[in-house]
mmCIF file of C-alpha atoms and ligand atoms in Angstrom:
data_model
loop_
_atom_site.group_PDB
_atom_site.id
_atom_site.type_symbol
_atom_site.label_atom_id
_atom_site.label_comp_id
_atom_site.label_asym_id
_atom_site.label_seq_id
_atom_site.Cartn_x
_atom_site.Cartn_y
_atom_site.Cartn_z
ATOM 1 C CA UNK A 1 -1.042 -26.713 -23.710
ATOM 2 C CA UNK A 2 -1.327 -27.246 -20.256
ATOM 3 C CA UNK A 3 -3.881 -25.294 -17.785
ATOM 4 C CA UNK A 4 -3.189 -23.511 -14.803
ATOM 5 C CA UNK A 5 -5.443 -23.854 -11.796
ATOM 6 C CA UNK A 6 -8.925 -22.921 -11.918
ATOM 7 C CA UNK A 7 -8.228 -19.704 -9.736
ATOM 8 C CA UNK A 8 -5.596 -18.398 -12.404
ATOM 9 C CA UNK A 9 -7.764 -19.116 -15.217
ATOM 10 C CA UNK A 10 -10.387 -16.973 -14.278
ATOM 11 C CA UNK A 11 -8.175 -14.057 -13.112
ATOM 12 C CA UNK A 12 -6.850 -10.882 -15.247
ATOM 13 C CA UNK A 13 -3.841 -10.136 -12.702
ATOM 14 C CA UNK A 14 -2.482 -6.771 -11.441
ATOM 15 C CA UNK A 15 -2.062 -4.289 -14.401
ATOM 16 C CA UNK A 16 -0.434 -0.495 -14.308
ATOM 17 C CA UNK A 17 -0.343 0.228 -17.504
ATOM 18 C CA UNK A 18 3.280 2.237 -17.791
ATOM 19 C CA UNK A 19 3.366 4.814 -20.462
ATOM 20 C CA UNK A 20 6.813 6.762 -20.909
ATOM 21 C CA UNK A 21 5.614 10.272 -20.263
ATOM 22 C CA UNK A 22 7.307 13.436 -19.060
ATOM 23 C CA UNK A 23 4.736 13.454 -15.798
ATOM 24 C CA UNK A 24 3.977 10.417 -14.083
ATOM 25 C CA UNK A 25 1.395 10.542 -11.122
ATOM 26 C CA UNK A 26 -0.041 6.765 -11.412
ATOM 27 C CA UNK A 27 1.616 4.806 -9.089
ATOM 28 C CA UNK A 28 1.789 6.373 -5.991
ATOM 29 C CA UNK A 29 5.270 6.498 -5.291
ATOM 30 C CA UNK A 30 7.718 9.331 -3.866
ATOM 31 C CA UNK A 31 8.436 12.088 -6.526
ATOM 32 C CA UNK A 32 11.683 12.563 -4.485
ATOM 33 C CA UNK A 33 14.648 10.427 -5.357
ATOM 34 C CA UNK A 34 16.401 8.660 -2.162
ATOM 35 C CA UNK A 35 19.322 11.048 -0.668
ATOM 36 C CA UNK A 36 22.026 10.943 -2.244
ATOM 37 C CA UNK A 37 24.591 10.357 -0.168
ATOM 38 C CA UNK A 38 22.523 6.841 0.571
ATOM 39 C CA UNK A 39 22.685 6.162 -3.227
ATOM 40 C CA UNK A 40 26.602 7.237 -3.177
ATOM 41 C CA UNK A 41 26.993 4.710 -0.480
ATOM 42 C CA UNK A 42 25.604 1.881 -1.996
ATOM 43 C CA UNK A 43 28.659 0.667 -3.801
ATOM 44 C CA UNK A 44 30.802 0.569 -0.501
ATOM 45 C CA UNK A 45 27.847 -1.786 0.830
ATOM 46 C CA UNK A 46 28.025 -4.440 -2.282
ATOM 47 C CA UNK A 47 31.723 -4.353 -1.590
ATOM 48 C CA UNK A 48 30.992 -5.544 1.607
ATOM 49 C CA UNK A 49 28.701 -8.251 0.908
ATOM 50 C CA UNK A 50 30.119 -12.037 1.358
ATOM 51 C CA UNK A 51 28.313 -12.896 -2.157
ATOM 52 C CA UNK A 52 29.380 -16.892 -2.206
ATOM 53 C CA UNK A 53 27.111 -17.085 0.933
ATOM 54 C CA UNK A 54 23.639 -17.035 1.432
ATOM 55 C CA UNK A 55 22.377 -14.120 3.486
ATOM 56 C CA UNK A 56 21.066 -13.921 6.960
ATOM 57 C CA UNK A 57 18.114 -15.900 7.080
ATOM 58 C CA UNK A 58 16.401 -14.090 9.967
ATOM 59 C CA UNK A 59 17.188 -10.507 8.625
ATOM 60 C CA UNK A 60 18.435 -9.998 12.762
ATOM 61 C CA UNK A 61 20.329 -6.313 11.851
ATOM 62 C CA UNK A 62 17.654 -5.186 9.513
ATOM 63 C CA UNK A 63 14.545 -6.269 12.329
ATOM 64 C CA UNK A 64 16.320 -4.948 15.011
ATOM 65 C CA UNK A 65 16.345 -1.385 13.375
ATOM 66 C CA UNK A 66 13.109 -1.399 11.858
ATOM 67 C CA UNK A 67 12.076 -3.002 15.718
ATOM 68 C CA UNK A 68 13.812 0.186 17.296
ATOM 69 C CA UNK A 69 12.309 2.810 15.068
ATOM 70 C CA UNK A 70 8.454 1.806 16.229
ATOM 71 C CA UNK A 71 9.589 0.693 19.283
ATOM 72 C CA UNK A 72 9.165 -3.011 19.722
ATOM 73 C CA UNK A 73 11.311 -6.292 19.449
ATOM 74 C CA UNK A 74 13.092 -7.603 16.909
ATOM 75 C CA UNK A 75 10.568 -10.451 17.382
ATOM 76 C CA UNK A 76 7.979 -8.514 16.133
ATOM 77 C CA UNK A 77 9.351 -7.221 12.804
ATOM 78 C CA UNK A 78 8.698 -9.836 9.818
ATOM 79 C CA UNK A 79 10.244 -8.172 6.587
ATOM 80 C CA UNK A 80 9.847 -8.685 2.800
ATOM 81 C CA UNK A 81 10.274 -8.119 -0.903
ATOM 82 C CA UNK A 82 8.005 -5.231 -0.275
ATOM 83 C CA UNK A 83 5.089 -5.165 1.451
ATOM 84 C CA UNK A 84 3.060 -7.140 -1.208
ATOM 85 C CA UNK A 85 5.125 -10.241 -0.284
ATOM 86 C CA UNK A 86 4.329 -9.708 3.654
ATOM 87 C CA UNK A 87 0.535 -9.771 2.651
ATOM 88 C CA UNK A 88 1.164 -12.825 0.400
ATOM 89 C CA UNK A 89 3.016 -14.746 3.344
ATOM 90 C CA UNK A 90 0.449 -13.263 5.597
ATOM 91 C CA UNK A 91 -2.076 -15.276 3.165
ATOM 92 C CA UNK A 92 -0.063 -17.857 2.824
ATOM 93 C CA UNK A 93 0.071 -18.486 6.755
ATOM 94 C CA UNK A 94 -3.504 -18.124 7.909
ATOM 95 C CA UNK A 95 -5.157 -17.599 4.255
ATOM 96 C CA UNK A 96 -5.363 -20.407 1.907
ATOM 97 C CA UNK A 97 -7.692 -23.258 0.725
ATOM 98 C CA UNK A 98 -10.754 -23.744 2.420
ATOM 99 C CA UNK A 99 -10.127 -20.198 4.395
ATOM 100 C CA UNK A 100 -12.474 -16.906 4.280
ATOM 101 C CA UNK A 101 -10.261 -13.644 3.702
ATOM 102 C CA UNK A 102 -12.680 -10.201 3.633
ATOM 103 C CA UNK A 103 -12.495 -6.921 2.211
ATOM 104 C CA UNK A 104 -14.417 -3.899 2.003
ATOM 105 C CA UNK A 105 -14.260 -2.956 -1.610
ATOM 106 C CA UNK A 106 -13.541 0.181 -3.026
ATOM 107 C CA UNK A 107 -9.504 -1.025 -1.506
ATOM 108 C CA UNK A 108 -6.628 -2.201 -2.640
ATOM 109 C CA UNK A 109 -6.688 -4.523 -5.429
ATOM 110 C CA UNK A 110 -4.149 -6.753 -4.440
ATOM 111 C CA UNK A 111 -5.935 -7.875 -0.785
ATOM 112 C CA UNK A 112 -8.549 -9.636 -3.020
ATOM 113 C CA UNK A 113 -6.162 -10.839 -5.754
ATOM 114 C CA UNK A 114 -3.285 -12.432 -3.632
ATOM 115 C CA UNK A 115 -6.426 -14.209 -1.550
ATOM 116 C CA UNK A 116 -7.715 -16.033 -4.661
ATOM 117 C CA UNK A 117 -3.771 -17.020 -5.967
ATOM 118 C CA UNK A 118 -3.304 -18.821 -2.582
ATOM 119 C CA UNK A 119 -6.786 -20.688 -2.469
ATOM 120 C CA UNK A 120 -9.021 -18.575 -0.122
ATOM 121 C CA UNK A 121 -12.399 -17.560 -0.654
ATOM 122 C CA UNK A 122 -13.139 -13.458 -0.930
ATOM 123 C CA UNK A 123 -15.609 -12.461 1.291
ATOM 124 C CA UNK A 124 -16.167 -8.416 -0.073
ATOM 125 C CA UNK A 125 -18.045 -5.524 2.158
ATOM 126 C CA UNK A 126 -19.254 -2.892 0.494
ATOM 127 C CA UNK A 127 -17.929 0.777 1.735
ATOM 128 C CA UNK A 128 -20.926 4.181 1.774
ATOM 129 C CA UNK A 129 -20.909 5.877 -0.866
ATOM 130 C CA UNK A 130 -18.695 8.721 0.258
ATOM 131 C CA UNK A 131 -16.383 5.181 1.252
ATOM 132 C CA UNK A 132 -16.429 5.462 4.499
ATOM 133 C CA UNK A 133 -16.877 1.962 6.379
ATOM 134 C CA UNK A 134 -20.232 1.464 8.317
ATOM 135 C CA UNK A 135 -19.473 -0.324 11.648
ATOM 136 C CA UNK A 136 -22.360 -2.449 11.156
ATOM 137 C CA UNK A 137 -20.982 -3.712 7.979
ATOM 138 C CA UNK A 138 -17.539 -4.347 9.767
ATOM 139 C CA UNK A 139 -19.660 -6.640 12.099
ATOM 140 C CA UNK A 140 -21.865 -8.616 9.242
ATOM 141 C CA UNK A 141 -18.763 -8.994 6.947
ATOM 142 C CA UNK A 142 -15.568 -9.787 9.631
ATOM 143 C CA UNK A 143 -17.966 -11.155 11.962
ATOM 144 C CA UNK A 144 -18.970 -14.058 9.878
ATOM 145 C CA UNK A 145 -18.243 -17.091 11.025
ATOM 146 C CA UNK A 146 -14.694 -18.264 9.875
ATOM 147 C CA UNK A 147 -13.294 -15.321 7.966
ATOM 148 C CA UNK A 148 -9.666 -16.174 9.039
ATOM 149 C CA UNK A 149 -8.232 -12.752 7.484
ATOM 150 C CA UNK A 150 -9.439 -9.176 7.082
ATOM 151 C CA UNK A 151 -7.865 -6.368 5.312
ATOM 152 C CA UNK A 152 -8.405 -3.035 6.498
ATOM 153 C CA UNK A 153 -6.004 -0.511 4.517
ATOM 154 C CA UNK A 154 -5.444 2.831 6.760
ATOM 155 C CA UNK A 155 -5.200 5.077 4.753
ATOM 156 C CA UNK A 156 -7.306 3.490 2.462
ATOM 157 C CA UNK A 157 -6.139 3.092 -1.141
ATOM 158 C CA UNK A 158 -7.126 4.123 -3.983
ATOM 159 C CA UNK A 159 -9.881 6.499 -2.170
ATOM 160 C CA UNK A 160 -7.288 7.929 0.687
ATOM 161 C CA UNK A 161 -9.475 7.964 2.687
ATOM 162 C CA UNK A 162 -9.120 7.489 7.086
ATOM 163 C CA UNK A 163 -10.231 4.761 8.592
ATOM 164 C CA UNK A 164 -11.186 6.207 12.066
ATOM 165 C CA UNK A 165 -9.563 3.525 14.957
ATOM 166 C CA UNK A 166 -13.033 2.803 16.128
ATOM 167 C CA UNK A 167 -13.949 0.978 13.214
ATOM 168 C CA UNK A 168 -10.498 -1.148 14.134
ATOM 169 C CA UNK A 169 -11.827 -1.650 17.301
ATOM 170 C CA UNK A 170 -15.126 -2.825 15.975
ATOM 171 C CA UNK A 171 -13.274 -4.851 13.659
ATOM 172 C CA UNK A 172 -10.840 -6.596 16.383
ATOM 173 C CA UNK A 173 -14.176 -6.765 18.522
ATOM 174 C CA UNK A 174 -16.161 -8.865 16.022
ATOM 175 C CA UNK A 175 -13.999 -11.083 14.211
ATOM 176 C CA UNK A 176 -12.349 -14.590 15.289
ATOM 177 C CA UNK A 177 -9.238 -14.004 12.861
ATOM 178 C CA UNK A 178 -6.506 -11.892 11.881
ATOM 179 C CA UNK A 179 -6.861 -8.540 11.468
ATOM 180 C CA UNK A 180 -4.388 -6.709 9.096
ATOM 181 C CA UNK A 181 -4.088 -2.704 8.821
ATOM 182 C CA UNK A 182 -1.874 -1.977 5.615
ATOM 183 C CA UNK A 183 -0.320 1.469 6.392
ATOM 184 C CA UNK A 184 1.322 1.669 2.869
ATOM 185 C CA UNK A 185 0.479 5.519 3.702
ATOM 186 C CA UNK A 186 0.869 5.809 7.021
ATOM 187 C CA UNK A 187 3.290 8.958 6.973
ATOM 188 C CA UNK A 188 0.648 11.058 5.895
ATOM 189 C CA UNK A 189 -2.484 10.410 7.864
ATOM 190 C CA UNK A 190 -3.020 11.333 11.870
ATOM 191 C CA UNK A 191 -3.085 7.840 13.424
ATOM 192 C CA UNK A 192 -1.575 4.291 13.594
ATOM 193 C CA UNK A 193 -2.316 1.153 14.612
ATOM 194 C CA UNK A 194 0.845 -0.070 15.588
ATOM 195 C CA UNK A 195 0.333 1.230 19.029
ATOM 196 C CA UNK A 196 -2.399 -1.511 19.159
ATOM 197 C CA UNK A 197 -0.230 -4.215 18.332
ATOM 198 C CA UNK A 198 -0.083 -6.816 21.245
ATOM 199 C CA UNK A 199 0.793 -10.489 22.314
ATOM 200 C CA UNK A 200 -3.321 -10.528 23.250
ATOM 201 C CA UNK A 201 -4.628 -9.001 19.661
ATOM 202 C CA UNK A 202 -5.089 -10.991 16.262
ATOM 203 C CA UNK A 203 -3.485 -7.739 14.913
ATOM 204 C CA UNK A 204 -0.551 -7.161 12.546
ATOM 205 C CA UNK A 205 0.532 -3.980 10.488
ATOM 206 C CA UNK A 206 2.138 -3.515 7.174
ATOM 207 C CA UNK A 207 4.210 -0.600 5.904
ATOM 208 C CA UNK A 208 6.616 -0.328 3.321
ATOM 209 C CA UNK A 209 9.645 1.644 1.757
ATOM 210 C CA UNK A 210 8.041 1.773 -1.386
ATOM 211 C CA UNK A 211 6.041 5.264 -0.856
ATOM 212 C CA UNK A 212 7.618 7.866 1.344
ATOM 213 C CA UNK A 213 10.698 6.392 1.777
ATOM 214 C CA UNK A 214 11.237 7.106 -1.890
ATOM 215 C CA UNK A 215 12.505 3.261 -2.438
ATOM 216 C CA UNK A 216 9.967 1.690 -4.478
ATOM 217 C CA UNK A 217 12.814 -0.150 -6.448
ATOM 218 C CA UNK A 218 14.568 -1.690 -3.454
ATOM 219 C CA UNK A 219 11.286 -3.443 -3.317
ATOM 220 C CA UNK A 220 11.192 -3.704 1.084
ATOM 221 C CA UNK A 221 8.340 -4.013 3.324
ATOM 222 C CA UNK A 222 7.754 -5.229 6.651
ATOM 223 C CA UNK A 223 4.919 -6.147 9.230
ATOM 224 C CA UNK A 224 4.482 -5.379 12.950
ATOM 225 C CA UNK A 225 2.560 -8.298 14.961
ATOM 226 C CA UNK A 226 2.935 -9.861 17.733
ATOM 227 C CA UNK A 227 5.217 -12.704 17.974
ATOM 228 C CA UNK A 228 3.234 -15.718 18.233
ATOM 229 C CA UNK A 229 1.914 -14.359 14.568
ATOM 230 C CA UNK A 230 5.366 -13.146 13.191
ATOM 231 C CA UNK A 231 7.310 -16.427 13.828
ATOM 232 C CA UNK A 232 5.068 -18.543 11.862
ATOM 233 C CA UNK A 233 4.962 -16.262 8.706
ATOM 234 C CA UNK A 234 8.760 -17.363 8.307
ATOM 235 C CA UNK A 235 7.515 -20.323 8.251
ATOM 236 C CA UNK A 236 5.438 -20.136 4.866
ATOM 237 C CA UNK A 237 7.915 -17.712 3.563
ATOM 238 C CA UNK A 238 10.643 -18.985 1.165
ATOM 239 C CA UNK A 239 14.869 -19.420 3.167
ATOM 240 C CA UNK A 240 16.727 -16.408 2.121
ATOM 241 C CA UNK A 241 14.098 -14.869 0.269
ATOM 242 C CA UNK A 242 15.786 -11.331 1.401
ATOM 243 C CA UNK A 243 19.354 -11.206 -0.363
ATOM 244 C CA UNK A 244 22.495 -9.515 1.794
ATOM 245 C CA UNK A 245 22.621 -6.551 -0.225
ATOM 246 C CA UNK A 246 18.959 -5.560 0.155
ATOM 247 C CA UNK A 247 19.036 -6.171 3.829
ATOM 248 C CA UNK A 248 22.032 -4.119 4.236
ATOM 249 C CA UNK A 249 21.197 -1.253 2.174
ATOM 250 C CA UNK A 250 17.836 -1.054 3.702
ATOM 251 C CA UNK A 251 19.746 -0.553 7.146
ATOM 252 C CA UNK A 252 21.425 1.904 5.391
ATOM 253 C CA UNK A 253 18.494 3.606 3.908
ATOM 254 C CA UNK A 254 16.771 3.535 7.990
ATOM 255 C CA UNK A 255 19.634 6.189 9.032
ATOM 256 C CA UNK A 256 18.162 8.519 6.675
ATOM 257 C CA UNK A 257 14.318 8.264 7.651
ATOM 258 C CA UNK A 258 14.457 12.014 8.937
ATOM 259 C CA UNK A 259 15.237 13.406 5.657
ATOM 260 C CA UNK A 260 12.226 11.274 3.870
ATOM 261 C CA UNK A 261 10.448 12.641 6.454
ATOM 262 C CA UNK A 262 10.291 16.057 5.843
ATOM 263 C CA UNK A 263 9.113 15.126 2.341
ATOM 264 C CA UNK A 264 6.147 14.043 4.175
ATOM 265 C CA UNK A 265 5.094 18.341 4.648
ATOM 266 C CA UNK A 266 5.898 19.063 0.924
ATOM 267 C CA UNK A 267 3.733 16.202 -0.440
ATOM 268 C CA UNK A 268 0.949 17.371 2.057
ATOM 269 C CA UNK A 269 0.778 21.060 1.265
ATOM 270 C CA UNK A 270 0.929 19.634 -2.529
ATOM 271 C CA UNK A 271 -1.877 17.219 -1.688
ATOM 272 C CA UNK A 272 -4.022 20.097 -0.164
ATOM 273 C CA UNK A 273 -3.442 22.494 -3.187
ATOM 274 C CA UNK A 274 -4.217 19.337 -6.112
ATOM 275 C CA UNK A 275 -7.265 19.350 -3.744
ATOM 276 C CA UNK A 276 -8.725 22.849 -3.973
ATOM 277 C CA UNK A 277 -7.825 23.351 -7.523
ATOM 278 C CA UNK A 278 -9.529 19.853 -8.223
ATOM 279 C CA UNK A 279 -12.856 21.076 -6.468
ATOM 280 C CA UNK A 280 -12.539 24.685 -8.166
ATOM 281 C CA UNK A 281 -13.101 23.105 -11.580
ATOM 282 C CA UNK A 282 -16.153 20.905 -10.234
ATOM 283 C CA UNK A 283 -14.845 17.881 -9.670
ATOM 284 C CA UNK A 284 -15.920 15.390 -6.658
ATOM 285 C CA UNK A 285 -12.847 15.021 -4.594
ATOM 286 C CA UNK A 286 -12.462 12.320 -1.799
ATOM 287 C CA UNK A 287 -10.251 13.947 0.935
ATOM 288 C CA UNK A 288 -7.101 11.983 1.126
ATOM 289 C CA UNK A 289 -5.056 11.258 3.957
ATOM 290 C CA UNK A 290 -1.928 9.816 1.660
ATOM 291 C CA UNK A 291 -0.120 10.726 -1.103
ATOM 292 C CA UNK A 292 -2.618 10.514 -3.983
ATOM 293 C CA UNK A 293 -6.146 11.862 -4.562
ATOM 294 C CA UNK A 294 -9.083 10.353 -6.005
ATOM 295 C CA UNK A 295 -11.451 12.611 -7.896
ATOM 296 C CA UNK A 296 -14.397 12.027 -10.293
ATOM 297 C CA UNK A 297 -14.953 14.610 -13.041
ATOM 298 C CA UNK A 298 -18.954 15.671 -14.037
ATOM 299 C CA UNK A 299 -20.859 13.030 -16.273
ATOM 300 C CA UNK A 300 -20.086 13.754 -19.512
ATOM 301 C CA UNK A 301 -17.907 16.607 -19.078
ATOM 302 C CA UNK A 302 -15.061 14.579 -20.443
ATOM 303 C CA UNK A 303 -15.418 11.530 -21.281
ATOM 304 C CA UNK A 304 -11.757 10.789 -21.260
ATOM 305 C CA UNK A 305 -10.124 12.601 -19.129
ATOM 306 C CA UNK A 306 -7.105 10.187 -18.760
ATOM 307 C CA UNK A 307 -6.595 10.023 -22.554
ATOM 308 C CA UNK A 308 -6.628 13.625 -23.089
ATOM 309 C CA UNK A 309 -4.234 14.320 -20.027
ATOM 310 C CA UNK A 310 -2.251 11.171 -21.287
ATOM 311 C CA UNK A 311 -1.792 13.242 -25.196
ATOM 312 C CA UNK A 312 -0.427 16.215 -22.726
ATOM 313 C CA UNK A 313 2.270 14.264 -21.640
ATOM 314 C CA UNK A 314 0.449 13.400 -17.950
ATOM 315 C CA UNK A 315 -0.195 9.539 -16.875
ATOM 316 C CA UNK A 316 -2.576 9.549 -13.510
ATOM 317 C CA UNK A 317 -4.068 5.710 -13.119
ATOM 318 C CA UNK A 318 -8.020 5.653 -14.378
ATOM 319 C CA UNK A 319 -9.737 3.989 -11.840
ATOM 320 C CA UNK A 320 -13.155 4.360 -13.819
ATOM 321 C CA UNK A 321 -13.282 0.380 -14.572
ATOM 322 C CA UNK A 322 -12.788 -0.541 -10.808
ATOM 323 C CA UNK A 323 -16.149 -1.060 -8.657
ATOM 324 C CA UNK A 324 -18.237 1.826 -7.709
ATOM 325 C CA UNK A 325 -15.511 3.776 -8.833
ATOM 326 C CA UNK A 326 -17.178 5.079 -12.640
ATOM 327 C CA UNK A 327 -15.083 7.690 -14.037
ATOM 328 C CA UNK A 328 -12.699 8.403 -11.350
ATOM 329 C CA UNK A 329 -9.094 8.996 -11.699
ATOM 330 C CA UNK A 330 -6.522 9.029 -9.061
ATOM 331 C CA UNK A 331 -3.707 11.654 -8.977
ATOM 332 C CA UNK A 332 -0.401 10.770 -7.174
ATOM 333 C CA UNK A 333 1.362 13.604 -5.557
ATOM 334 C CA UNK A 334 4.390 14.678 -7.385
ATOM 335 C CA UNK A 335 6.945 17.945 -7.222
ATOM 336 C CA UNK A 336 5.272 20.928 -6.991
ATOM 337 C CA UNK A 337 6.078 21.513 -11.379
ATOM 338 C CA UNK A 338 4.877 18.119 -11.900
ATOM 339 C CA UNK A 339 1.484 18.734 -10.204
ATOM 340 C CA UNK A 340 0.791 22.350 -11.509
ATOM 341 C CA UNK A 341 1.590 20.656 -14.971
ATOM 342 C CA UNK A 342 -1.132 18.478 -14.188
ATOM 343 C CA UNK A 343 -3.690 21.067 -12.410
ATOM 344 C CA UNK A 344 -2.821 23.227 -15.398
ATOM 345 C CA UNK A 345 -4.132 21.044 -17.822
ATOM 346 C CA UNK A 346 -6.909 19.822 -16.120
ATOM 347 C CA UNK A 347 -8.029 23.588 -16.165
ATOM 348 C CA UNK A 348 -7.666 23.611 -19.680
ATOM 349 C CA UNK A 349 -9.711 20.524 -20.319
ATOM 350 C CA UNK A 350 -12.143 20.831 -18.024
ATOM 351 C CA UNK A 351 -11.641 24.902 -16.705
ATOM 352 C CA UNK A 352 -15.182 26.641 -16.268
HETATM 353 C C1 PLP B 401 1.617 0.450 -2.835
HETATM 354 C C2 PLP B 401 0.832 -0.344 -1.880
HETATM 355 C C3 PLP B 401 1.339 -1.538 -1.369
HETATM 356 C C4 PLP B 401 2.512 -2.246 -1.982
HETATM 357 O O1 PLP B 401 3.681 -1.848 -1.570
HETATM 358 P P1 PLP B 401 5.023 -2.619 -1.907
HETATM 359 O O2 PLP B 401 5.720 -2.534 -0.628
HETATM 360 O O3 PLP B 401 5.644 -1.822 -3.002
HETATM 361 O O4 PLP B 401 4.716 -4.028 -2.314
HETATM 362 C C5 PLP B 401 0.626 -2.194 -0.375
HETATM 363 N N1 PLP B 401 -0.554 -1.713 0.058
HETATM 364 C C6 PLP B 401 -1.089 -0.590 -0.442
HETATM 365 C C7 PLP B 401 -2.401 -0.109 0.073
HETATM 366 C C8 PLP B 401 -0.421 0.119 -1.431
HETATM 367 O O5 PLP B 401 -0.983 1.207 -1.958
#
């Protein structure tokens, strides 16, 4: 036996435990299926796909219409195998041994993990207790001398919670690095930062198609930034790591953004209603600007929530062993039968 770097060793990895279940509201995705005519379609495009060559390197078709739908250049669109692999290469690029990469922890687990697999050290802030982000904490943690990367997710997952822009602002104000705003959830909170993106600003924003796109499987994401930051991330990234028939069905997929958009209203009406009836039984409910909700149930009114909704056929992701988040489970947003499934059992665990 042979053993793997020290980093690895010490590491448990990225679990989401997947149960087959009739409901499943763990992992954040779209409850909605892709339209079908885009699915229908799909065969036509691997008919069209030269498959003894290897793809466009530079992805030009597929940057030039995520580049038109936010308005920039082609030259500032660097896309992915999902928006994981545009943090990694983001890591990769100005992360890596020797380097200081920050978060402010309750956030997504993955900031932390893919800065440890590719060398860096993890600087973590600490979020109030309602997880909002002090701006004085911004300054101590990002402000430090040589944190190269910081990880601000907008909104913030798993709490959902807003990041207001003047704590980007503080955050582009204080640090000497990059700054990068994950908007895995953009489509369902009030503000972006893309508008800040510029040739002058350390600043670069992720989104992906895995969430309200309703693509999770395609496995596509993509980063805004300006160009002197987006032309050396294909530099660290592997040639051709985006095959032809991924880059053309995601063009596909881009002519049908209006219709995943209106899924956007359902899934916040849904999220609004999974909010009262949360707080109606007692429990403390973060409000959530994305697609999921965090809530934590009274002490010892069940102690296991997640099993007992789990034996009902209902799989939300238990949060309760992740820092400063004891007991906590996080709901995603599913069809409106899905989540009264889930609101109806809750009552009957938990009902007063
Ligand atoms: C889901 C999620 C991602 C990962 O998205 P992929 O594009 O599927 O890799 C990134 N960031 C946050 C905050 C997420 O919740």
């Amino acid at each position: 036996m042979f053993e793997p770097r020290n980093e690895i060793r010490e590491m448990v990895g990225y679990h989401s435990p997947q149960v087959d279940v009739a409901v499943r509201l763990n992992t954040n995705e779209s409850p909605f299926p892709p339209p079908q005519q885009w699915v229908d379609s799909l065969s036509e495009i691997a008919r069209s796909v030269s498959w003894n060559r290897y793809p466009d390197r530079a992805a030009t078709q597929l940057r030039e219409v995520i580049a038109q739908r936010h308005g920039v250049d082609p030259e500032n669109v660097f896309v992915a195998n999902g928006s994981n692999e545009v943090l990694q290469t983001i890591l990769l690029t100005y992360g890596g041994h020797g380097r200081k990469v920050a978060t402010f922890e309750p956030t997504y687990q993955m900031y932390g993990q893919i800065a440890r697999v590719t060398g860096a050290d993890v600087l973590v802030g600490s979020r109030r207790d309602d997880f909002t982000l002090d701006a004085d904490e911004i300054a101590r943690v990002a402000g430090a001398e040589e944190v190269a990367v910081t990880f601000l997710a907008n909104p913030n997952n798993p709490t959902g919670v807003i990041e207001p822009r003047e704590n980007l602002e503080v955050l582009l104000r204080t640090t000497q690095g990059i700054v990068v705003v994950d908007e895995a959830y953009a489509e369902f909170a009030d503000w972006s930062a893309i508008g800040m993106v510029q040739e002058s600003e350390r600043l670069i924003v992720t989104r992906t198609f895995s969430k309200t796109l309703s693509l999770a499987a395609l496995r596509v994401g993509y980063a805004i930034g300006p160009r002197w930051m987006i032309e050396k991330l294909s530099i660290a990234v592997l040639p051709y790591h985006l095959d032809a028939f991924k880059q053309a069905a995601t063009v596909a997929a881009l002519s049908y953004v209006d219709e995943m958009q209106q899924r956007v209203d359902a899934i916040t009406s849904e999220r609004t209603r999974i909010e009262h009836r949360l707080q109606a039984v007692g429990m403390t409910v973060w409000p959530s600007g994305a697609n999921f909700v965090l809530f934590r149930p009274q002490k010892q009114s069940t102690p296991s929530l997640w099993q007992q909704l789990l034996d009902k056929g209902i799989l939300v992701r238990d949060c309760g062993s992740w820092p400063r988040l004891e007991r906590c489970l996080r709901v995603t947003v599913g069809t409106e039968a899905e989540n009264s499934l889930f609101l109806d059992a809750v009552d009957d665990l938990v009902g007063l």
